[in-house]
JSON list of C-alpha atoms in Angstrom, two decimals:
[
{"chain": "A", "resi": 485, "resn": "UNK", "atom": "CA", "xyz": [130.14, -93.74, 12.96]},
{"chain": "A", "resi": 486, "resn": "UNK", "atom": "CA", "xyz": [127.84, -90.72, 12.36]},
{"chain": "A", "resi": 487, "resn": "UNK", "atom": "CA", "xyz": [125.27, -89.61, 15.00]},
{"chain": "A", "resi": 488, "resn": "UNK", "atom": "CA", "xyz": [122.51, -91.36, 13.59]},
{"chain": "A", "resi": 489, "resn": "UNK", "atom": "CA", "xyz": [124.36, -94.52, 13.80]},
{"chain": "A", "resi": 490, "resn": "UNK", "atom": "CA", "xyz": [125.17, -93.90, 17.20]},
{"chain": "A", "resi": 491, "resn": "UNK", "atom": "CA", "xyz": [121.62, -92.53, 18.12]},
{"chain": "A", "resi": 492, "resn": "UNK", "atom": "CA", "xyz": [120.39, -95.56, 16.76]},
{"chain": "A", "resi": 493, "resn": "UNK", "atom": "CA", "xyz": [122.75, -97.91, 18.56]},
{"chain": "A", "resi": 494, "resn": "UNK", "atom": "CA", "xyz": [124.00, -99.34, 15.88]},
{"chain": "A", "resi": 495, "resn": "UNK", "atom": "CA", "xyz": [126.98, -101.12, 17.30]},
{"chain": "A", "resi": 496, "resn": "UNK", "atom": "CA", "xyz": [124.66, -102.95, 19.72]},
{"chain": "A", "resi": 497, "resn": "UNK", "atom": "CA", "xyz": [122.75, -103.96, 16.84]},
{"chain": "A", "resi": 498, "resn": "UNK", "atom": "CA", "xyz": [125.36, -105.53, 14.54]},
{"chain": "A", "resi": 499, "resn": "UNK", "atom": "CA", "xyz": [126.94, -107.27, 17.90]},
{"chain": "A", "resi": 500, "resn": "UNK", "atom": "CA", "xyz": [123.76, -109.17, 17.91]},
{"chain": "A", "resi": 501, "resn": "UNK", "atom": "CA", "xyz": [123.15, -109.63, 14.48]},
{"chain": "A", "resi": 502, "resn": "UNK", "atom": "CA", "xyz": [127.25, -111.69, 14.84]},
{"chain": "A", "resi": 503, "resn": "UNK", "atom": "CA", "xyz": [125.96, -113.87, 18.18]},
{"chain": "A", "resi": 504, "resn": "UNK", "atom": "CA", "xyz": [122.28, -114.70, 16.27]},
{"chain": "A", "resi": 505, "resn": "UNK", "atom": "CA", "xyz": [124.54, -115.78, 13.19]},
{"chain": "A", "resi": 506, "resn": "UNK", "atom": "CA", "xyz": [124.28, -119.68, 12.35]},
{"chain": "A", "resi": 507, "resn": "UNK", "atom": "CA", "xyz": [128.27, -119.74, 10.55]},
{"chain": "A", "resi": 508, "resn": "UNK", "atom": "CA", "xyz": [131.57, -118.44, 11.10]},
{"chain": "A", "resi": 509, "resn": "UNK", "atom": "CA", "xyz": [131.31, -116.86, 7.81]},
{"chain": "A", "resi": 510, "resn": "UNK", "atom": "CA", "xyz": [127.92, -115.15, 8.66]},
{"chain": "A", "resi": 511, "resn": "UNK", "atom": "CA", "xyz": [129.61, -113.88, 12.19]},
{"chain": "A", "resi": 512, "resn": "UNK", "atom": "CA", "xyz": [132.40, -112.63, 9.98]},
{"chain": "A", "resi": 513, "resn": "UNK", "atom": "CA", "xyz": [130.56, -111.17, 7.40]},
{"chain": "A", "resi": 514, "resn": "UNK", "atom": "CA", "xyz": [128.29, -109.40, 9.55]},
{"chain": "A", "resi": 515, "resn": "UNK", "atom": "CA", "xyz": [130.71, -108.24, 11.86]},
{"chain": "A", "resi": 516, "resn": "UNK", "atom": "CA", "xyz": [132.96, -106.48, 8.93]},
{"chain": "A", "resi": 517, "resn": "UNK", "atom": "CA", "xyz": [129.97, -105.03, 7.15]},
{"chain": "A", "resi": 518, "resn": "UNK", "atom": "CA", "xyz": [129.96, -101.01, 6.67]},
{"chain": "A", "resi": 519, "resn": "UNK", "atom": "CA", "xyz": [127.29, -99.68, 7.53]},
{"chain": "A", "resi": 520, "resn": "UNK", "atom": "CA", "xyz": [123.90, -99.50, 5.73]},
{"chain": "A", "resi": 521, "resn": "UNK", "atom": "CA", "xyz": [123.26, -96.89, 3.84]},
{"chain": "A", "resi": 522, "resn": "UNK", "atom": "CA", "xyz": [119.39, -96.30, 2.33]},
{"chain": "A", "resi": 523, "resn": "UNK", "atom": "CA", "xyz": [120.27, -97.73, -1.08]},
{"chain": "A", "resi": 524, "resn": "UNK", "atom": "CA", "xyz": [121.99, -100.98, 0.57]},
{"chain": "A", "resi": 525, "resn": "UNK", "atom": "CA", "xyz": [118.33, -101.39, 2.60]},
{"chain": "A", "resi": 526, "resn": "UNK", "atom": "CA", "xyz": [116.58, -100.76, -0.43]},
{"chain": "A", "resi": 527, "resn": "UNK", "atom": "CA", "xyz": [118.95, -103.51, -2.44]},
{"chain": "A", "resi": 528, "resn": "UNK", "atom": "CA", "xyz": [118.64, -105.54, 0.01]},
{"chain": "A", "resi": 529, "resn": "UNK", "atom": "CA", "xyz": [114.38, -106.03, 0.20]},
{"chain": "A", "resi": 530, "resn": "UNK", "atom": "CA", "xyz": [114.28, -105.96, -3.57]},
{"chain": "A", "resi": 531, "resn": "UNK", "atom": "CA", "xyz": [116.53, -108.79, -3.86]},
{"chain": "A", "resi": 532, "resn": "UNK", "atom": "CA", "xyz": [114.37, -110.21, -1.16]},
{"chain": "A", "resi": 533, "resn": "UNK", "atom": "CA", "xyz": [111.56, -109.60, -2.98]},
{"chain": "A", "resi": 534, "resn": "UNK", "atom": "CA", "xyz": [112.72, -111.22, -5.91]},
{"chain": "A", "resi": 535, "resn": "UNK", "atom": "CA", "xyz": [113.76, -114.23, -3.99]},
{"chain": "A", "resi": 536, "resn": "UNK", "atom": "CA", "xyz": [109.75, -114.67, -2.33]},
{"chain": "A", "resi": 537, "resn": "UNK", "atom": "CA", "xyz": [108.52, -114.55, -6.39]},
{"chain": "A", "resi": 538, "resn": "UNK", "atom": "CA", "xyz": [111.09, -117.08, -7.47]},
{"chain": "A", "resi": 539, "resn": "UNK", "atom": "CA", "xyz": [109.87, -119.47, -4.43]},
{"chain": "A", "resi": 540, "resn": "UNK", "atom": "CA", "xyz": [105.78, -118.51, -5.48]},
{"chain": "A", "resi": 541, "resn": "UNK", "atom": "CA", "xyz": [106.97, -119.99, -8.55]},
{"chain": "A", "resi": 542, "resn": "UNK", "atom": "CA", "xyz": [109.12, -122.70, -7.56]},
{"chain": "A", "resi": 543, "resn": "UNK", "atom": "CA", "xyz": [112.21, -121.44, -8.84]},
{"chain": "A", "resi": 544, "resn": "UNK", "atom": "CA", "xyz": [114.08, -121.18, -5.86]},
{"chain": "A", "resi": 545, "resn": "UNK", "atom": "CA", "xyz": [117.74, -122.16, -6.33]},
{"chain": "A", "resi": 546, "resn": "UNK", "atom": "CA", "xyz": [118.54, -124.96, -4.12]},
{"chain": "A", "resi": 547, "resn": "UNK", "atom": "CA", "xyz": [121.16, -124.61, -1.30]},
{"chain": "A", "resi": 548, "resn": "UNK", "atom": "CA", "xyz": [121.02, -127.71, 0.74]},
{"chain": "A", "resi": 549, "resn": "UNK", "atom": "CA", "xyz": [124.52, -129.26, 0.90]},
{"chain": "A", "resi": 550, "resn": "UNK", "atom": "CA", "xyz": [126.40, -126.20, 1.01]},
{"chain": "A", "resi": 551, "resn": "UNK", "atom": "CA", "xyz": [128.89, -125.54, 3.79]},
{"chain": "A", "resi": 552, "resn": "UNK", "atom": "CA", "xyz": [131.37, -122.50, 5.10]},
{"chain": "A", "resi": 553, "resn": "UNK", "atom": "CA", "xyz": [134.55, -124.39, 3.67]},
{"chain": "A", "resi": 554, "resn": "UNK", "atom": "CA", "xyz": [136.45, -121.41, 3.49]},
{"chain": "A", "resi": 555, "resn": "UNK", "atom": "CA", "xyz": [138.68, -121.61, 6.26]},
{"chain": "A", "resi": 556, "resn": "UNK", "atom": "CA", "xyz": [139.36, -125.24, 4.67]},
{"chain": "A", "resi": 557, "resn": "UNK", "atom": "CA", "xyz": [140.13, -123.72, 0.89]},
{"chain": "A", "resi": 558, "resn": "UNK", "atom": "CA", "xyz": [142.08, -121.30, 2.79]},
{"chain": "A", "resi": 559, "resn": "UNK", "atom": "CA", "xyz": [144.00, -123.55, 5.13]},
{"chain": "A", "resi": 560, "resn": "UNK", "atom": "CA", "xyz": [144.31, -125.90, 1.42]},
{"chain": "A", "resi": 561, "resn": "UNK", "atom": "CA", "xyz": [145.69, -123.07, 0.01]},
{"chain": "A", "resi": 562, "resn": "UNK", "atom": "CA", "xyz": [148.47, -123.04, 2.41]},
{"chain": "A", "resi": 563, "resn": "UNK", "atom": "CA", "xyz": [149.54, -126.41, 2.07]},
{"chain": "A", "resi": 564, "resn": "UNK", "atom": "CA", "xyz": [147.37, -128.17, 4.38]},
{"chain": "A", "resi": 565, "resn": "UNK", "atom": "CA", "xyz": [146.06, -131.08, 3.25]},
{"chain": "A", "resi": 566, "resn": "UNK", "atom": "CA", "xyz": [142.21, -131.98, 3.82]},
{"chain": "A", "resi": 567, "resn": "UNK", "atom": "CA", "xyz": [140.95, -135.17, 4.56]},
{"chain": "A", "resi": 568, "resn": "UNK", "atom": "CA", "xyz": [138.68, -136.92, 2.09]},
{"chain": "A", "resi": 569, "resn": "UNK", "atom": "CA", "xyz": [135.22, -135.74, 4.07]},
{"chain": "A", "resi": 570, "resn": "UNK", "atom": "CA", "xyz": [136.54, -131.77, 3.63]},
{"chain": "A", "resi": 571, "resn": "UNK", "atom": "CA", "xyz": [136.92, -132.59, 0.06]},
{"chain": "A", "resi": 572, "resn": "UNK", "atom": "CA", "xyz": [133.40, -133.89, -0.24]},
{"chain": "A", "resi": 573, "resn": "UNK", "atom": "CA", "xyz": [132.14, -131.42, 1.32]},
{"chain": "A", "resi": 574, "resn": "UNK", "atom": "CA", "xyz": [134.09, -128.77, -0.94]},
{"chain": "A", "resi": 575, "resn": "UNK", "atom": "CA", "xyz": [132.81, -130.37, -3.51]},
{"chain": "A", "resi": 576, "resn": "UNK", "atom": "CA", "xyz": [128.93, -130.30, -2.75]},
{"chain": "A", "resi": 577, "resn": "UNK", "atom": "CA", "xyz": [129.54, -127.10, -1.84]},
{"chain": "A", "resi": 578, "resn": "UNK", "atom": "CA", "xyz": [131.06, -125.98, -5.72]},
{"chain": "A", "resi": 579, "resn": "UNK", "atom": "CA", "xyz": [128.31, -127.80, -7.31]},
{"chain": "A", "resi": 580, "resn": "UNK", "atom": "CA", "xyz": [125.16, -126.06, -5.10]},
{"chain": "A", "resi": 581, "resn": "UNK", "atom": "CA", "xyz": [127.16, -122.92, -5.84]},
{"chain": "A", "resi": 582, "resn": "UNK", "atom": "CA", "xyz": [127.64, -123.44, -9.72]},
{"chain": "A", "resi": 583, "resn": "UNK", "atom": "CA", "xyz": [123.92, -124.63, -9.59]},
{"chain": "A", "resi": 584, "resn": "UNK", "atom": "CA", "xyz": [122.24, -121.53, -7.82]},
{"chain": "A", "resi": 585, "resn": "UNK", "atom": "CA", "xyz": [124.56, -119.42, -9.77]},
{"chain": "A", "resi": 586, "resn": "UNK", "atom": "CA", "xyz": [123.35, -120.64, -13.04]},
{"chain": "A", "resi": 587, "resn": "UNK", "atom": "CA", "xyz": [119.63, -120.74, -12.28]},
{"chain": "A", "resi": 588, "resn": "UNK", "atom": "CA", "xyz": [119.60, -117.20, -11.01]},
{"chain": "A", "resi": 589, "resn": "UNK", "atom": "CA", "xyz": [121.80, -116.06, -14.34]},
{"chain": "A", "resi": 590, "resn": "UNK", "atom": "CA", "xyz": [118.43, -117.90, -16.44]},
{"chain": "A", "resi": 591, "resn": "UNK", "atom": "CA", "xyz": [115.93, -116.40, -13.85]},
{"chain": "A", "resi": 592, "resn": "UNK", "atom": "CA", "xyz": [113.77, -113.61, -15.98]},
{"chain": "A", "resi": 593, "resn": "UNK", "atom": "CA", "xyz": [113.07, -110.57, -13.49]},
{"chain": "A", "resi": 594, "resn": "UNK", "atom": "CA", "xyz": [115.42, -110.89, -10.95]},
{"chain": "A", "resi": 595, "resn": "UNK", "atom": "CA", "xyz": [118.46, -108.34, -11.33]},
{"chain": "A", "resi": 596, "resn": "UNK", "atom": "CA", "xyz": [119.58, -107.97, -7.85]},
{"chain": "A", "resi": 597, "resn": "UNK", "atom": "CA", "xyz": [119.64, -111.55, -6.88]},
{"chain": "A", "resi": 598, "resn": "UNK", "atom": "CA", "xyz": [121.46, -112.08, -10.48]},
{"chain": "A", "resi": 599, "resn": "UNK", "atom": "CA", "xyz": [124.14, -108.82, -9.33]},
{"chain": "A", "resi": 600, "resn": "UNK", "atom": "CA", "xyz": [124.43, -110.65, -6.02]},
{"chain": "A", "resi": 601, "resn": "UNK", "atom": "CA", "xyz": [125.21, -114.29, -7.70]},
{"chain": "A", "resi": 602, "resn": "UNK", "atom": "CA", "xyz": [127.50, -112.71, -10.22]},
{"chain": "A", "resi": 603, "resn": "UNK", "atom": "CA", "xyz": [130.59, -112.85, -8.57]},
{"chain": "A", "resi": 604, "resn": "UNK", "atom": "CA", "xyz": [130.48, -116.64, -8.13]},
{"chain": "A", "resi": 605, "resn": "UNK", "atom": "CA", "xyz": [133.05, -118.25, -10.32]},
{"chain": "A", "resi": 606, "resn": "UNK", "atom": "CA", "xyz": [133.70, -121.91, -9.79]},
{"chain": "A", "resi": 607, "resn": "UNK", "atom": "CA", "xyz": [137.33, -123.15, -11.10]},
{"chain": "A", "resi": 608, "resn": "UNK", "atom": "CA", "xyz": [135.80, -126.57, -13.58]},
{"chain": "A", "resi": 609, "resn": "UNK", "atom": "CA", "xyz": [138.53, -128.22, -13.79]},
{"chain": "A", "resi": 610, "resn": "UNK", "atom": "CA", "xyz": [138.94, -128.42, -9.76]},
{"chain": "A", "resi": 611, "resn": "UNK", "atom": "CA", "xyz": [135.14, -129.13, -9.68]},
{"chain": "A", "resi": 612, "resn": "UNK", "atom": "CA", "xyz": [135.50, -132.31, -12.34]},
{"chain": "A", "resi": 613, "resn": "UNK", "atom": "CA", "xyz": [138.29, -133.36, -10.11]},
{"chain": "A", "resi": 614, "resn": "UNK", "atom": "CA", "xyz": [136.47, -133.52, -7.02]},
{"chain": "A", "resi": 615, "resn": "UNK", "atom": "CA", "xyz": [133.72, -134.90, -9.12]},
{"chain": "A", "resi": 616, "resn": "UNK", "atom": "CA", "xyz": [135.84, -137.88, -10.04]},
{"chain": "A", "resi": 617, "resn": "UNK", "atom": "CA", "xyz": [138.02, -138.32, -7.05]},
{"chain": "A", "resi": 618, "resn": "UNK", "atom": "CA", "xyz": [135.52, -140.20, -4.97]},
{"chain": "A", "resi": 619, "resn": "UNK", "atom": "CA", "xyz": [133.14, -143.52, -4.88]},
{"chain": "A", "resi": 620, "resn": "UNK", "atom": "CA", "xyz": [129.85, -142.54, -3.74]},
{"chain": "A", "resi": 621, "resn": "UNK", "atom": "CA", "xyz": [131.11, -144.24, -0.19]},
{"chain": "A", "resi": 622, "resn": "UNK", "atom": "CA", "xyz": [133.18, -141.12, 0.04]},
{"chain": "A", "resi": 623, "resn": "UNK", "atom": "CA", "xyz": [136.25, -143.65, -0.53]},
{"chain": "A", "resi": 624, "resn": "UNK", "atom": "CA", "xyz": [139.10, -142.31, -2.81]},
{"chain": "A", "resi": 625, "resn": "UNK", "atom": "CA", "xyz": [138.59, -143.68, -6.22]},
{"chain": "A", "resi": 626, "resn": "UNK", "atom": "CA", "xyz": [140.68, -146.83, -6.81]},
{"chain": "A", "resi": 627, "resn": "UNK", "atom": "CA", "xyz": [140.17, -146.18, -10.70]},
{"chain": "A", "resi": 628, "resn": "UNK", "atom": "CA", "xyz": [141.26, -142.59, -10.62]},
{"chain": "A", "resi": 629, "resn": "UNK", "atom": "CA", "xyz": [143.87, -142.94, -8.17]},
{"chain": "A", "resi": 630, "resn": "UNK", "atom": "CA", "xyz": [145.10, -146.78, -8.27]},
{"chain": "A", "resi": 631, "resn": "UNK", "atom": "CA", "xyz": [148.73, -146.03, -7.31]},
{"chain": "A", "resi": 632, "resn": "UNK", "atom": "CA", "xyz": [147.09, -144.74, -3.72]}
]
């Protein structure tokens, strides 16, 4: 940490920034983040500002339904299995990610949100399973699965 950083107090800051967090993720992200430079700041409030002229418009991508299921991929990745309400909501979550994802990629004037949704790659066939693996009860399927 350099001495502005430490004039600044910066580890004080980011250990609040984890406890004000509303995920697990959000504590983890923030608390492994380097530290800001000038250019991050300045990424940061354009992509802002491109999200608050999307919402003027209405074009806001929406989120709802999305969850931190990545200690459950992870812990599925393993070998653990997930019950049928962690698959659901692995699911929802794929989709609202897919759906943002593509929105932002159609957006016209918004690079840094579209550099930020970039990365985001969701697997289709493992989304059409999920898709198809449920009733809308959240019940298995009996016509997908009627061995089970």
């Amino acid at each position: 940490m350099d001495h502005t950083q430490t004039s600044l107090d910066t580890g004080v800051v980011v250990e609040a920034l984890v406890r004000c967090a509303a995920t697990k993720m959000g504590e983890r992200a923030l608390a492994s983040a380097a530290p800001l430079t000038r250019e991050a700041v300045v990424e940061t409030y354009a992509a802002i500002d491109e999200w608050r002229a999307l919402a003027l418009e209405g074009g806001v991508p929406h989120l709802g339904g999305a969850e931190d299921v990545v200690d459950r991929v992870r812990g599925a990745a393993k070998g653990e299995i997930l019950d049928p309400a962690e698959l659901i909501a692995v699911g929802r979550t794929l989709d609202v990610l897919q759906r943002a994802s593509a929105q932002l990629a159609e957006a016209d004037e918004v690079p840094h949100l579209q550099d930020l949704a970039a990365p985001i790659h969701v697997d289709p066939w493992l989304k059409s399973e999920l898709e198809v693996a449920f009733e809308q009860d959240g019940r298995l399927s009996a016509r997908r699965y009627p061995e089970l």
